Coordinates of N, CA, C and O in Angstrom, one line a residue:
X871 N -12.4 4.1 -10.6 CA -12.6 2.7 -9.9 C -11.4 2.0 -9.0 O -10.2 2.4 -9.3
X872 N -11.5 1.4 -7.8 CA -10.2 0.2 -7.4 C -10.1 -1.0 -7.5 O -11.6 -1.2 -7.4
X873 N -8.9 -1.6 -7.6 CA -9.0 -2.7 -7.6 C -9.7 -2.9 -6.6 O -8.7 -3.3 -5.3
X874 N -10.5 -4.3 -6.1 CA -10.6 -4.6 -4.8 C -10.2 -5.7 -4.2 O -9.6 -5.8 -3.4
X875 N -9.1 -6.3 -5.4 CA -8.2 -7.7 -5.2 C -7.0 -7.5 -4.6 O -6.7 -7.5 -3.6
X876 N -7.1 -6.0 -4.6 CA -5.5 -5.4 -3.8 C -5.9 -5.1 -3.0 O -5.2 -4.6 -1.8
X877 N -6.5 -4.7 -2.0 CA -7.0 -4.4 -1.4 C -7.0 -4.9 0.5 O -6.4 -4.4 1.4
X878 N -6.8 -6.2 0.0 CA -6.4 -6.8 1.0 C -4.9 -8.3 0.6 O -5.0 -9.5 0.8
X879 N -4.4 -7.6 -0.4 CA -2.8 -8.4 -0.8 C -1.7 -8.2 -0.4 O -2.1 -7.7 1.1
X880 N -1.4 -9.0 -0.7 CA 0.4 -9.3 0.5 C 1.1 -7.9 0.8 O 1.6 -7.3 1.5
X881 N 1.2 -7.0 -0.1 CA 1.6 -5.2 -0.4 C 0.7 -4.7 0.9 O 1.4 -3.8 2.3
X882 N -0.5 -4.1 1.0 CA -1.2 -3.7 1.9 C -1.0 -4.3 3.2 O -1.3 -3.2 3.8
X883 N -0.9 -5.5 3.5 CA -1.2 -6.0 4.2 C 0.5 -6.0 5.6 O 0.0 -5.8 6.3
X884 N 1.6 -6.1 4.4 CA 2.6 -6.5 5.3 C 2.9 -4.4 5.6 O 3.8 -4.3 6.8
X885 N 2.3 -3.3 4.5 CA 2.7 -2.3 4.8 C 2.0 -1.9 6.7 O 2.3 -1.3 7.0
X886 N 0.9 -2.5 6.2 CA 0.0 -1.9 7.8 C 0.5 -2.6 8.8 O 0.8 -2.2 9.9
X887 N 0.8 -4.1 8.9 CA 1.9 -4.7 10.2 C 3.2 -4.1 10.5 O 3.3 -3.9 11.1
X888 N 3.8 -3.5 9.3 CA 5.5 -3.0 9.5 C 4.5 -2.0 10.1 O 5.4 -1.1 11.4
X889 N 3.9 -1.4 10.0 CA 3.4 0.1 10.4 C 3.2 0.0 12.0 O 3.3 0.8 12.7
X890 N 2.3 -1.2 12.3 CA 2.0 -1.3 13.4 C 2.3 -2.1 14.5 O 2.8 -1.0 15.4
X891 N 3.7 -2.4 14.2 CA 4.5 -3.0 14.7 C 5.7 -2.5 15.1 O 6.0 -2.3 16.2
X892 N 5.7 -1.5 14.2 CA 6.2 -0.5 14.6 C 6.4 0.9 15.5 O 7.2 1.3 16.8
X893 N 5.1 1.0 15.7 CA 4.5 2.2 15.9 C 4.3 1.6 17.6 O 4.4 2.0 18.3
X894 N 4.0 -0.2 17.9 CA 4.6 -0.4 19.4 C 5.6 -0.1 19.7 O 5.9 0.1 20.6
X895 N 6.9 -0.9 18.8 CA 7.6 -1.0 19.0 C 9.0 0.1 19.3 O 9.3 0.5 20.6
X896 N 8.0 1.7 19.2 CA 9.0 3.1 19.2 C 7.6 3.9 20.3 O 8.2 4.8 20.5
X897 N 6.6 2.7 20.5 CA 5.5 3.7 21.2 C 4.6 5.0 20.4 O 4.5 5.9 21.4
X898 N 4.5 5.5 19.3 CA 3.7 6.0 18.5 C 2.6 5.9 18.8 O 2.4 4.2 18.3
X899 N 1.2 6.6 18.9 CA -0.1 6.0 19.3 C -0.6 6.9 17.8 O -0.3 8.5 17.5
X900 N -0.8 6.3 16.8 CA -2.0 7.3 15.7 C -3.4 7.0 16.4 O -3.8 6.9 16.7
X901 N -4.0 8.3 15.8 CA -5.1 8.9 15.6 C -5.6 7.6 15.4 O -6.7 7.6 15.5
X902 N -5.8 7.6 14.1 CA -6.3 6.5 13.3 C -4.9 5.5 12.6 O -4.3 6.0 11.7
X903 N -6.0 4.4 12.3 CA -4.6 3.3 12.7 C -4.9 3.1 10.9 O -6.1 3.4 10.3
X904 N -3.8 2.9 10.3 CA -3.9 2.1 8.3 C -4.5 0.9 8.5 O -3.0 -0.1 8.9
X905 N -5.1 0.5 7.6 CA -5.4 -0.5 7.4 C -5.1 -1.1 6.6 O -5.1 -0.1 5.8
X906 N -5.1 -2.5 5.7 CA -4.6 -2.4 4.4 C -5.5 -2.0 3.7 O -4.9 -1.7 2.2
X907 N -6.8 -1.6 4.0 CA -7.3 -1.0 2.4 C -7.3 0.2 2.2 O -6.9 0.3 0.9
X908 N -7.1 1.2 3.4 CA -6.8 2.3 3.7 C -5.0 3.0 3.1 O -5.0 3.4 2.2
X909 N -4.2 1.6 3.1 CA -3.1 1.6 2.2 C -3.5 2.0 1.0 O -3.1 2.0 0.5
X910 N -4.2 0.4 0.3 CA -4.3 0.3 -0.8 C -5.1 1.1 -1.7 O -4.4 1.5 -2.5
X911 N -5.5 1.8 -1.2 CA -6.6 2.7 -1.7 C -5.3 3.7 -1.7 O -5.3 4.8 -2.9
X912 N -4.7 4.3 -0.7 CA -3.7 5.4 -1.4 C -2.4 5.5 -2.2 O -2.3 5.9 -3.3
X913 N -2.4 4.0 -2.2 CA -1.3 3.5 -3.7 C -2.5 3.4 -4.8 O -1.4 4.3 -5.9
X914 N -3.2 3.2 -5.0 CA -3.8 2.8 -6.2 C -4.3 5.0 -6.2 O -4.6 4.7 -7.8
X915 N -5.0 5.1 -5.4 CA -4.8 7.3 -6.1 C -3.4 7.8 -7.0 O -4.0 8.7 -7.7
X916 N -2.6 6.9 -7.1 CA -1.3 7.6 -6.9 C -1.2 6.8 -8.0 O -0.1 6.8 -8.8
X917 N -1.7 6.0 -8.7 CA -2.2 4.8 -10.3 C -0.6 4.4 -10.5 O 0.1 4.4 -9.7
X918 N -0.9 3.5 -11.0 CA 0.5 2.5 -11.6 C 0.3 2.3 -12.9 O -0.4 1.2 -13.1
X919 N 1.0 2.8 -13.8 CA 0.4 2.4 -15.4 C 0.4 1.2 -15.5 O 0.2 0.9 -16.5
X920 N 2.0 0.0 -15.2 CA 2.0 -1.0 -14.9 C 1.2 -2.4 -15.2 O 0.3 -3.3 -15.3
X921 N 0.5 -1.6 -13.4 CA 0.1 -2.6 -13.0 C -1.5 -2.5 -14.5 O -2.3 -3.4 -14.3
X922 N -2.3 -1.5 -14.6 CA -2.9 -1.5 -14.9 C -3.1 -1.7 -16.6 O -4.2 -2.6 -16.9
X923 N -1.8 -2.2 -17.5 CA -1.4 -2.8 -18.3 C -1.6 -4.4 -18.2 O -2.4 -5.2 -18.5
X924 N -1.1 -4.6 -16.9 CA -1.5 -6.2 -16.7 C -2.4 -6.5 -16.0 O -2.6 -7.4 -16.5
X925 N -3.2 -5.6 -15.7 CA -4.8 -6.4 -15.7 C -4.9 -6.9 -16.4 O -5.8 -7.6 -16.9
X926 N -5.0 -6.2 -17.8 CA -5.7 -6.4 -18.5 C -5.0 -7.6 -19.6 O -5.8 -8.4 -20.0
X927 N -3.6 -8.1 -19.0 CA -3.1 -9.6 -19.3 C -3.7 -11.2 -18.3 O -4.4 -11.7 -18.9
X928 N -3.8 -10.5 -17.0 CA -4.1 -10.8 -16.1 C -4.8 -10.3 -14.6 O -4.2 -9.8 -14.4
X929 N -6.0 -10.5 -14.2 CA -6.3 -10.4 -13.6 C -6.1 -10.7 -12.3 O -6.5 -9.1 -11.2
X930 N -5.1 -11.3 -11.8 CA -4.4 -11.7 -10.7 C -3.6 -10.9 -10.4 O -2.7 -10.1 -9.0
X931 N -3.1 -9.8 -11.2 CA -2.1 -8.8 -11.6 C -2.4 -7.4 -10.6 O -1.8 -6.6 -10.1
X932 N -4.0 -7.3 -10.1 CA -4.3 -5.8 -9.7 C -3.3 -6.1 -8.2 O -3.8 -5.6 -7.2
X933 N -3.6 -7.4 -7.7 CA -2.9 -7.6 -6.3 C -1.2 -7.5 -6.4 O -1.2 -7.4 -5.4
X934 N -0.4 -6.8 -7.4 CA 1.3 -6.2 -7.3 C 0.7 -5.3 -6.2 O 0.7 -4.1 -6.9
X935 N 1.7 -5.2 -5.5 CA 2.5 -3.4 -5.1 C 4.0 -3.4 -5.9 O 4.8 -4.3 -5.0
X936 N 4.6 -2.6 -6.4 CA 5.7 -2.1 -6.2 C 6.2 -1.3 -5.9 O 6.0 -1.0 -4.5
X937 N 7.6 -2.0 -5.7 CA 8.2 -1.3 -3.9 C 8.4 0.3 -4.3 O 8.3 1.0 -2.6
X938 N 8.7 1.1 -5.0 CA 8.5 1.8 -5.3 C 7.3 2.8 -4.9 O 6.5 4.2 -3.9
X939 N 5.6 2.2 -4.4 CA 4.7 1.8 -3.9 C 4.8 2.1 -2.8 O 4.3 3.0 -2.2
X940 N 5.6 1.3 -2.5 CA 5.3 1.0 -0.6 C 6.5 2.3 -0.4 O 5.9 2.5 1.1
X941 N 7.3 2.5 -0.7 CA 8.4 3.5 -0.2 C 7.3 4.6 -0.6 O 7.3 5.3 0.4
X942 N 6.5 5.1 -1.3 CA 6.3 6.2 -1.7 C 4.5 6.5 -0.2 O 3.9 8.0 0.2
X943 N 4.2 5.0 0.3 CA 2.9 5.3 0.6 C 3.0 4.9 2.3 O 2.6 6.4 3.6
X944 N 4.4 5.0 2.5 CA 5.3 5.1 3.7 C 5.7 7.1 4.2 O 5.3 7.5 5.2
X945 N 6.5 7.0 3.0 CA 6.2 8.8 3.5 C 5.3 9.5 3.4 O 5.6 10.6 3.9
X946 N 4.0 9.2 2.5 CA 3.1 10.0 2.7 C 2.6 9.7 3.8 O 2.0 10.9 4.4
X947 N 2.4 8.7 4.3 CA 2.0 8.6 5.8 C 3.6 9.0 7.3 O 3.1 8.9 8.4
X948 N 4.3 10.2 7.0 CA 5.4 10.5 8.1 C 6.3 9.2 8.5 O 6.7 9.5 9.2
X949 N 6.3 8.1 7.2 CA 7.1 7.2 7.7 C 8.9 7.4 7.0 O 7.9 7.4 5.2
X950 N 9.6 7.2 6.9 CA 10.7 7.0 6.4 C 11.3 5.2 6.0 O 11.7 5.8 7.6
X951 N 11.2 4.7 5.6 CA 12.6 3.6 5.4 C 13.8 4.0 4.5 O 14.2 5.1 3.5
X952 N 14.9 3.0 5.2 CA 16.0 3.6 5.2 C 16.4 1.7 4.8 O 16.3 0.6 5.7
X953 N 17.7 2.2 4.6 CA 18.6 0.7 3.9 C 19.5 0.3 5.5 O 20.2 0.9 5.9

């Protein structure tokens, strides 16, 4: 199952907004837009051991998105993050 609390937490929303803005600025047209829920599902499909442990302590931990998860979901969708 999925943590539905994560679907619309700040991480997936920020990634979705960043991709939308990047696409607008660069003229990229996606056949299917990535919304926050889709991004959250991609992140959760790759699992995060620490989030699963943290949720046992506090249910709000389900909303956490770790930096490596942001990088991975961007790469999986054809975007590279550079410093």
